[in-house]
mmCIF file of C-alpha atoms and ligand atoms in Angstrom:
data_model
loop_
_atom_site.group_PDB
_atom_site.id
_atom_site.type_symbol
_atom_site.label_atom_id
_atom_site.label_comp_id
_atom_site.label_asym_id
_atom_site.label_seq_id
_atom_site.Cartn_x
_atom_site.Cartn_y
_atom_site.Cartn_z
ATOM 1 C CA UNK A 1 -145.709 -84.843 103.870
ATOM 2 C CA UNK A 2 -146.450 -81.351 105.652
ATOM 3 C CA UNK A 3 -148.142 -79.317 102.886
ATOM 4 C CA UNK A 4 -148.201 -75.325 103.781
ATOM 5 C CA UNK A 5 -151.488 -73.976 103.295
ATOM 6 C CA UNK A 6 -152.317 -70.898 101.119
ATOM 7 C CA UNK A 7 -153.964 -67.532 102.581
ATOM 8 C CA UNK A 8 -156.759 -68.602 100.542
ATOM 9 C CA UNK A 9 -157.102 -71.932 102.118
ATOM 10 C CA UNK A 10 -156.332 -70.364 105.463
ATOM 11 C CA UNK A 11 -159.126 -68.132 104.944
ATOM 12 C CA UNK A 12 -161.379 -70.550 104.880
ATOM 13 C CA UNK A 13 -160.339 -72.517 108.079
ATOM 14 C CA UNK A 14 -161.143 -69.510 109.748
ATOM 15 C CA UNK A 15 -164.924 -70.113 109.934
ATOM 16 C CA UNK A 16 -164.706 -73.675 111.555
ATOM 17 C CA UNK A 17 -162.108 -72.813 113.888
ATOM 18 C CA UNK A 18 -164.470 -70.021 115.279
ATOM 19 C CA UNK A 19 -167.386 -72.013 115.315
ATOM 20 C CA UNK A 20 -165.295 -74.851 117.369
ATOM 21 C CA UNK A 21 -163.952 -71.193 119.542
ATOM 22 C CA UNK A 22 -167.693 -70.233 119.927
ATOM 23 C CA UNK A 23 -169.122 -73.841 120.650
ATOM 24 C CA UNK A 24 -166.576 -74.688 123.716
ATOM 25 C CA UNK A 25 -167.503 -71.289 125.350
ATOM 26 C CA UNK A 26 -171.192 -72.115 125.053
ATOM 27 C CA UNK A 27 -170.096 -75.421 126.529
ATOM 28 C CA UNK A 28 -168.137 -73.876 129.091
ATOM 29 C CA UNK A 29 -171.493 -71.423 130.143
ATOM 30 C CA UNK A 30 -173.970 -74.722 130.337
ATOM 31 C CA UNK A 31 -171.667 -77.463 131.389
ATOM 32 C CA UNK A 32 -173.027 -78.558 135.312
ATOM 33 C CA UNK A 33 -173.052 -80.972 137.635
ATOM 34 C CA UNK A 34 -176.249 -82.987 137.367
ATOM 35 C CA UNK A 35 -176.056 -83.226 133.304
ATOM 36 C CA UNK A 36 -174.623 -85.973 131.340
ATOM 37 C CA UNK A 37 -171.760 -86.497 129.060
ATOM 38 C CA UNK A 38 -174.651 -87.593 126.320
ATOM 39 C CA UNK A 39 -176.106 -84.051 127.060
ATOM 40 C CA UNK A 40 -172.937 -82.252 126.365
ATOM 41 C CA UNK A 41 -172.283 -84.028 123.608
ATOM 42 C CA UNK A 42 -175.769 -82.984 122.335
ATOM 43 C CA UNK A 43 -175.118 -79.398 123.019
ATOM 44 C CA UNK A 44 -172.004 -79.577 120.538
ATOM 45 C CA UNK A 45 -174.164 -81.517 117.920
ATOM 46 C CA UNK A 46 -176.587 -78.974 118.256
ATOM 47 C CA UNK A 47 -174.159 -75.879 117.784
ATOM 48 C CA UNK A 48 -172.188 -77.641 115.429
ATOM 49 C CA UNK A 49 -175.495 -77.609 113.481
ATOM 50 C CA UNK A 50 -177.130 -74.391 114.133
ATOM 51 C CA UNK A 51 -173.649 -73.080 112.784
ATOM 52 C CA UNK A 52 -173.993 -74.747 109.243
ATOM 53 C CA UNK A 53 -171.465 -76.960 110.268
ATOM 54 C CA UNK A 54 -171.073 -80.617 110.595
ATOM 55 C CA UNK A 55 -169.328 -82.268 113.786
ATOM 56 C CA UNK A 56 -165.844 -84.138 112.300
ATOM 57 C CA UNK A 57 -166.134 -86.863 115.054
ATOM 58 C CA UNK A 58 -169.758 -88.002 114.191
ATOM 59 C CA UNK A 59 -168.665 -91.253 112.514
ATOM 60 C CA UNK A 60 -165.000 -91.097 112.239
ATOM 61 C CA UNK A 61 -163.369 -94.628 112.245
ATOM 62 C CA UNK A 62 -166.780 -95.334 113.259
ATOM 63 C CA UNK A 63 -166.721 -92.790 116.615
ATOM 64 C CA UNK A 64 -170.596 -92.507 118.279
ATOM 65 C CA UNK A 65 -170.509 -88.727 118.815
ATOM 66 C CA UNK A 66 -169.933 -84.923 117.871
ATOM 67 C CA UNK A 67 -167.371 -85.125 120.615
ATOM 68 C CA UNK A 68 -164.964 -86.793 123.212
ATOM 69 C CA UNK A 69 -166.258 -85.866 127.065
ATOM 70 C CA UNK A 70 -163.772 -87.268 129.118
ATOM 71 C CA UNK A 71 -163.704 -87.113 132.860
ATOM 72 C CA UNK A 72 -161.006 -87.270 135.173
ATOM 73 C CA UNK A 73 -158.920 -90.442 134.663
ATOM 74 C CA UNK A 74 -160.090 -90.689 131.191
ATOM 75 C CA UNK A 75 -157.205 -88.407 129.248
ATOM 76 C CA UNK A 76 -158.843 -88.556 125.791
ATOM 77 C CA UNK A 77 -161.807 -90.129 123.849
ATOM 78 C CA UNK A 78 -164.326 -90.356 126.375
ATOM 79 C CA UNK A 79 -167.090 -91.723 124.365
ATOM 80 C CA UNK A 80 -170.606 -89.320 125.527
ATOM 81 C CA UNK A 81 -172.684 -91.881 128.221
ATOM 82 C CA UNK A 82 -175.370 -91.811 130.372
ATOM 83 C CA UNK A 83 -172.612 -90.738 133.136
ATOM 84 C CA UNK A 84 -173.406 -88.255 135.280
ATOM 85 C CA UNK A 85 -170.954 -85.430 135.997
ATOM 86 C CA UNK A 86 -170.591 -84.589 139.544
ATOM 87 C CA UNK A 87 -168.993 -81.508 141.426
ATOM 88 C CA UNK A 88 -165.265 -82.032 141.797
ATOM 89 C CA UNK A 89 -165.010 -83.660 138.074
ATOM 90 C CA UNK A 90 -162.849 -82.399 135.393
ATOM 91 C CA UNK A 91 -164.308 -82.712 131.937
ATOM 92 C CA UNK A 92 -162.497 -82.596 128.630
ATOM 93 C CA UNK A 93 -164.568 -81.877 125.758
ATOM 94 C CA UNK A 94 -162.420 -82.032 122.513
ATOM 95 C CA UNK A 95 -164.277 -81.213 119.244
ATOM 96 C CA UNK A 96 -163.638 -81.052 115.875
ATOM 97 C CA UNK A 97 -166.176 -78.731 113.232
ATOM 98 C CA UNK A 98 -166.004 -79.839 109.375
ATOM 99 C CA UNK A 99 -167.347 -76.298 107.034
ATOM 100 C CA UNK A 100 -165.890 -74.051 104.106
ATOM 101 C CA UNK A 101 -164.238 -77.937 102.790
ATOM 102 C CA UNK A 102 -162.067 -77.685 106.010
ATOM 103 C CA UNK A 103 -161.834 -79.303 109.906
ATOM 104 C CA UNK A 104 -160.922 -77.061 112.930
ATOM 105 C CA UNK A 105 -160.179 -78.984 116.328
ATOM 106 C CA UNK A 106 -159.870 -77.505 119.835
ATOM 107 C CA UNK A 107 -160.732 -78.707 123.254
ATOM 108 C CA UNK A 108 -161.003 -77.563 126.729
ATOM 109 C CA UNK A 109 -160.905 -78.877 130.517
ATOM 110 C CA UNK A 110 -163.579 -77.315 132.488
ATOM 111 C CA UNK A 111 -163.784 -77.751 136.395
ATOM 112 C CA UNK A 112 -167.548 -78.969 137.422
ATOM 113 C CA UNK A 113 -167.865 -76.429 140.787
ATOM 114 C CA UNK A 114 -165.457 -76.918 143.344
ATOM 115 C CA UNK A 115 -162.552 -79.197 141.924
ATOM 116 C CA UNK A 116 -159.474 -80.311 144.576
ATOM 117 C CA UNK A 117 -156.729 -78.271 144.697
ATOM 118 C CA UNK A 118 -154.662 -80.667 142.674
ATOM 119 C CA UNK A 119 -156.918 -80.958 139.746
ATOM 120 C CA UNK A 120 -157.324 -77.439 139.787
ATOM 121 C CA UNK A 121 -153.512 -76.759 139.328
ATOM 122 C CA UNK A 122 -154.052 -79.692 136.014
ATOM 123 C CA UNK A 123 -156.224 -77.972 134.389
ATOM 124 C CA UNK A 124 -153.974 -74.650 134.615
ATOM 125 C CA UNK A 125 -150.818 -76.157 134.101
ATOM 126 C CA UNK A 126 -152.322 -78.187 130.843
ATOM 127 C CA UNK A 127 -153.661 -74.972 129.413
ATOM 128 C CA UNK A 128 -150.286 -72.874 130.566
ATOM 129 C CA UNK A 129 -148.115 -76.078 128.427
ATOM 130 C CA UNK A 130 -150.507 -74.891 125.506
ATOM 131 C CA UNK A 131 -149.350 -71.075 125.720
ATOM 132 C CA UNK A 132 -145.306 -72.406 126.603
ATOM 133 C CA UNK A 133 -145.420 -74.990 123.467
ATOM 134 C CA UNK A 134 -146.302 -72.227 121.119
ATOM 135 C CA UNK A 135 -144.280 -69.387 122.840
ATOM 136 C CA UNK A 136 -141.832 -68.099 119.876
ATOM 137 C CA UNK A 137 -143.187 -70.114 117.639
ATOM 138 C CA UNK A 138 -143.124 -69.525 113.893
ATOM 139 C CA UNK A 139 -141.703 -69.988 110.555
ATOM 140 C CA UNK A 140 -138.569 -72.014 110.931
ATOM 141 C CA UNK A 141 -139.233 -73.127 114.432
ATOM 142 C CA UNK A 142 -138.371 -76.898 114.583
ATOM 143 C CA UNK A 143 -140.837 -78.711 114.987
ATOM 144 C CA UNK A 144 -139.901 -80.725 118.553
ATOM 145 C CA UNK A 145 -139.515 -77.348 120.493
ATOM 146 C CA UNK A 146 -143.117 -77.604 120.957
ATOM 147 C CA UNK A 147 -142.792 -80.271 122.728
ATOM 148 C CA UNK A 148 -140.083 -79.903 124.716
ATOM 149 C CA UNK A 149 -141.458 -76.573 125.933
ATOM 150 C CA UNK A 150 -144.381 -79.069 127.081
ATOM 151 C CA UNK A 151 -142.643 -81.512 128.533
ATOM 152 C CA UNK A 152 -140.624 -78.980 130.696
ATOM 153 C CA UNK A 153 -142.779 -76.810 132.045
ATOM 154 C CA UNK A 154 -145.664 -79.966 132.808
ATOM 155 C CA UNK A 155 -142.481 -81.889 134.303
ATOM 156 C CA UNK A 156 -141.320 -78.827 135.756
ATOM 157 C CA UNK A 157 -144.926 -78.756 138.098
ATOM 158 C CA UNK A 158 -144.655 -82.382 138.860
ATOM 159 C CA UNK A 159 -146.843 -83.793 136.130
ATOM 160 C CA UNK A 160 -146.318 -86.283 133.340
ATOM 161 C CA UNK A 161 -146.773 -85.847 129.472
ATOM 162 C CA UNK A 162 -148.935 -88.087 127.795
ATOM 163 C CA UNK A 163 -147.019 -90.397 125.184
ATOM 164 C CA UNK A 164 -149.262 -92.282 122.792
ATOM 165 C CA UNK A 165 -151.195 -89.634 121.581
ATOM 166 C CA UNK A 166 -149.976 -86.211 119.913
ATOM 167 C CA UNK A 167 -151.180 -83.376 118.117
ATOM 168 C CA UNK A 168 -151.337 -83.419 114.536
ATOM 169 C CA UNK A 169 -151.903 -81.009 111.383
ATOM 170 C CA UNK A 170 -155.189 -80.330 110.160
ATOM 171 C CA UNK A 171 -156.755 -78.921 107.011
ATOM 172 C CA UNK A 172 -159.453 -80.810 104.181
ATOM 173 C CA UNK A 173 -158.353 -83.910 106.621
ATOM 174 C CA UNK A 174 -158.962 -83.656 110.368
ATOM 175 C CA UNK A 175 -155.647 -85.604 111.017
ATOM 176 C CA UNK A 176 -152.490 -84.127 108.501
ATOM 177 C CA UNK A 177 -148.775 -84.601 108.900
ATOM 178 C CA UNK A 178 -147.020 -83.688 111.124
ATOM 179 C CA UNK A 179 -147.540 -85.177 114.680
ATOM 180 C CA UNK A 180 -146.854 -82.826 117.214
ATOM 181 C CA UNK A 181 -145.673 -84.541 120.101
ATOM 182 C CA UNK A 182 -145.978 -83.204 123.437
ATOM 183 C CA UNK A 183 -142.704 -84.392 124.266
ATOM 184 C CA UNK A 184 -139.067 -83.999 122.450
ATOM 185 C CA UNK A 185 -135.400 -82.508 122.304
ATOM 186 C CA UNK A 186 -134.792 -78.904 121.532
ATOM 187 C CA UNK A 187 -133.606 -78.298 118.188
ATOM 188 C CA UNK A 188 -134.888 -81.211 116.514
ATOM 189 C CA UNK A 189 -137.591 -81.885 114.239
ATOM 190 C CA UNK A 190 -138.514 -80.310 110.360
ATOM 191 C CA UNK A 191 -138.478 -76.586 110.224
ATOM 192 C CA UNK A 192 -142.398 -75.227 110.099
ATOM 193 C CA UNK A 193 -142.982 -73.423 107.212
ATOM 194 C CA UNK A 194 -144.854 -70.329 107.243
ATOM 195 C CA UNK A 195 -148.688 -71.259 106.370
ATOM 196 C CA UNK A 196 -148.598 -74.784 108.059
ATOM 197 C CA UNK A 197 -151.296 -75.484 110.153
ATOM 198 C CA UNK A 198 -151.568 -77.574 113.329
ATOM 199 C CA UNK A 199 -153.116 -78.756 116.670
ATOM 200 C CA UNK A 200 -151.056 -78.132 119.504
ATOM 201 C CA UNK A 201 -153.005 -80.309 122.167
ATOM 202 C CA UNK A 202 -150.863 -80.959 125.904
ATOM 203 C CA UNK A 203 -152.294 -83.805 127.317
ATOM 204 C CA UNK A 204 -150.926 -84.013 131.179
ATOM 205 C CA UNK A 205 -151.675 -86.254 133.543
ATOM 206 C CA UNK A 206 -151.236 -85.479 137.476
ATOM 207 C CA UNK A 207 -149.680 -89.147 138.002
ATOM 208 C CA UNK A 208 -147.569 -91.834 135.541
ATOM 209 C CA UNK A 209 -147.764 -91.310 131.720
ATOM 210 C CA UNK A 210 -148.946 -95.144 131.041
ATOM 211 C CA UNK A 211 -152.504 -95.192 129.581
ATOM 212 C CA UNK A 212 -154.761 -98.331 128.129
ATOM 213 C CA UNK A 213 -157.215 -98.042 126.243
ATOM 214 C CA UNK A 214 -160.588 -99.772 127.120
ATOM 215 C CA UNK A 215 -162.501 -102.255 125.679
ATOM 216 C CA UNK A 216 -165.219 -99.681 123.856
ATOM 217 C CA UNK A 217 -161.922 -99.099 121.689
ATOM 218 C CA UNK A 218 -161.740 -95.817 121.957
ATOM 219 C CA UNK A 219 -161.519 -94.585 125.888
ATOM 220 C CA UNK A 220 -158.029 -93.762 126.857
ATOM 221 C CA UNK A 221 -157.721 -93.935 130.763
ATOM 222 C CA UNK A 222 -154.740 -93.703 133.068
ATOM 223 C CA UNK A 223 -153.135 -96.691 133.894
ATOM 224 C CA UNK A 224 -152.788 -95.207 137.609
ATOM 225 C CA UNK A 225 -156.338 -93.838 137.309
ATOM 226 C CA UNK A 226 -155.170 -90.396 138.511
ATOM 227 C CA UNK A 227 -156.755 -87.069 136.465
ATOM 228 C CA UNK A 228 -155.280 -85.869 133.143
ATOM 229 C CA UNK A 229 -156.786 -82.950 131.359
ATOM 230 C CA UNK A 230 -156.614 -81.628 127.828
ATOM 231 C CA UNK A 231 -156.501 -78.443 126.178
ATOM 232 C CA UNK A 232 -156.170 -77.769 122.380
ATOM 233 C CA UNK A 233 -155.992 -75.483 119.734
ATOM 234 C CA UNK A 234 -155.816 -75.102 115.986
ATOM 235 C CA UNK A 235 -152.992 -72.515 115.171
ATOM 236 C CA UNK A 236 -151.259 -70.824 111.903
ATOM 237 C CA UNK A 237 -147.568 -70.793 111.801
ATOM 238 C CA UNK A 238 -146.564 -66.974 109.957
ATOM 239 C CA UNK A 239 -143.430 -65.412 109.353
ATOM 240 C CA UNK A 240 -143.410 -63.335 112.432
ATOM 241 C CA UNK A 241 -145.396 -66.058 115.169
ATOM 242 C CA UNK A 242 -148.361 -67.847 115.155
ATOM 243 C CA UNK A 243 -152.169 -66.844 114.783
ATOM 244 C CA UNK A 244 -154.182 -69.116 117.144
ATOM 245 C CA UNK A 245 -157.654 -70.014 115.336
ATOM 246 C CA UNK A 246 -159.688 -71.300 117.715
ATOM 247 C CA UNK A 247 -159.438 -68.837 120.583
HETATM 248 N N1 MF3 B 301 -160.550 -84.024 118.159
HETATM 249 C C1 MF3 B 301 -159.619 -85.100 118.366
HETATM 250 C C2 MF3 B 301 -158.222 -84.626 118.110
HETATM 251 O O1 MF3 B 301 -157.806 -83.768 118.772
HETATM 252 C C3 MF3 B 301 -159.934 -86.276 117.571
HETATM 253 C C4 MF3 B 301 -161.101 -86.961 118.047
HETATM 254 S S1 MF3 B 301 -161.068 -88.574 117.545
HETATM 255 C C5 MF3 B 301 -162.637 -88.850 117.078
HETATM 256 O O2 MF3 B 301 -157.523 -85.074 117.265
HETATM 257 F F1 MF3 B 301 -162.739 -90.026 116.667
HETATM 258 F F2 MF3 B 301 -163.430 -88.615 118.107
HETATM 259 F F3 MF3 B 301 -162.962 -88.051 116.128
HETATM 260 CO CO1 CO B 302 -156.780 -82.629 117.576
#
């Protein structure tokens, strides 16, 4: 059941949506070849922290971390390791911030220096499927136009959507109804109501959309082992369009 949430309620989802804004920038300024995905995760436990916040993942369905770090062929999940990230990786970090009784959830692909040409048009294209899903989006907007504005413009640059994972809506639970699929037909779907609150998150991989999952339980890799990236964000549907929370 997709329950709307009040201004009041909205309110206060404001202040962990900013803190997960204001903790993937500070990612984004430290994250370097050399570190490792253990050490990013520890800067997000850290800020998480420092903010008065407490990280979502830490512990959910028994998760390790404060958040996924997942490299190239690994599209979400990527449980924080002694790996070390190298120049030409892609990085996902996807991270969740639990304050004011509420979750906000956002994540971001960042390029570790010089990236190949072909990840580097991923990453774009993943973020760009964020700002097409969402395009005209508000109150009354069916719910699969999201994802078919995701699935055409990623399909559209010779990339594949991701099918077995989806975004979802959030609120006192990280993981609400509805699931927002990055796929779909136009038209279809329940109308949004203004004050519902979801995570739009394109997940696109360069090659095939087949993934497996490995034996940790949690790392989701492509079954080709070519690079998918990630790129999320926690948004308000209003009358007139959507307000994006964590950007
Ligand atoms: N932040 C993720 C999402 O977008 C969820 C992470 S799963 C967890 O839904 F187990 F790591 F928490
Ligand atoms: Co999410």
């Amino acid at each position: 059941m997709i329950v709307p949430k009040s201004e009041a309620e909205i309110e206060l989802m404001r202040e962990p949506c900013r803190i997960v804004r204001d903790c993937l920038a500070f990612v984004g300024e430290r994250i370097r070849a050399g570190m490792t995905t253990k050490e990013v995760d520890g800067l997000v436990y850290d800020f998480i922290k420092a903010s008065g916040a407490e990280p979502s993942c830490l512990g959910y369905y028994g998760y390790p971390a404060s958040a996924c770090v997942s490299v190239n062929e690994v599209v979400v999940h990527g449980i924080p390791s002694e790996r070390v990230l190298a120049e030409g990786d892609i990085v996902s970090v996807d991270l969740c911030a639990y304050k004011n009784g509420f979750h906000g959830d956002g994540a971001r692909t960042f390029r570790i220096g010089k990236v190949s040409p072909e990840k580097d048009k991923l990453v774009r294209v993943t973020e760009e499927c964020f700002f097409e899903g969402v395009k005209d989006l508000k109150a009354g907007s069916p719910l699969y136009d999201i994802g078919y504005r995701v699935q055409k413009y990623a399909e559209a640059n010779g990339f594949s959507v991701i099918r077995s994972y989806t975004g979802h809506g959030i609120g006192r639970e990280m993981h609400e109804d509805p699931s927002v699929p990055n796929f779909g037909r136009k038209g279809t779907g329940v109308r949004l109501a203004a004050g519902t609150v979801i995570c739009v998150e394109p997940m696109i991989a360069a090659g095939g959309w087949r993934v497996k999952v490995l034996d940790d339980g949690w790392t989701a890799v492509t079954l080709d082992g070519r690079p998918a990236a990630h790129y999320e964000n926690t948004l308000v549907v209003h009358e007139d369009g959507v307000e994006i929370l964590t950007l």
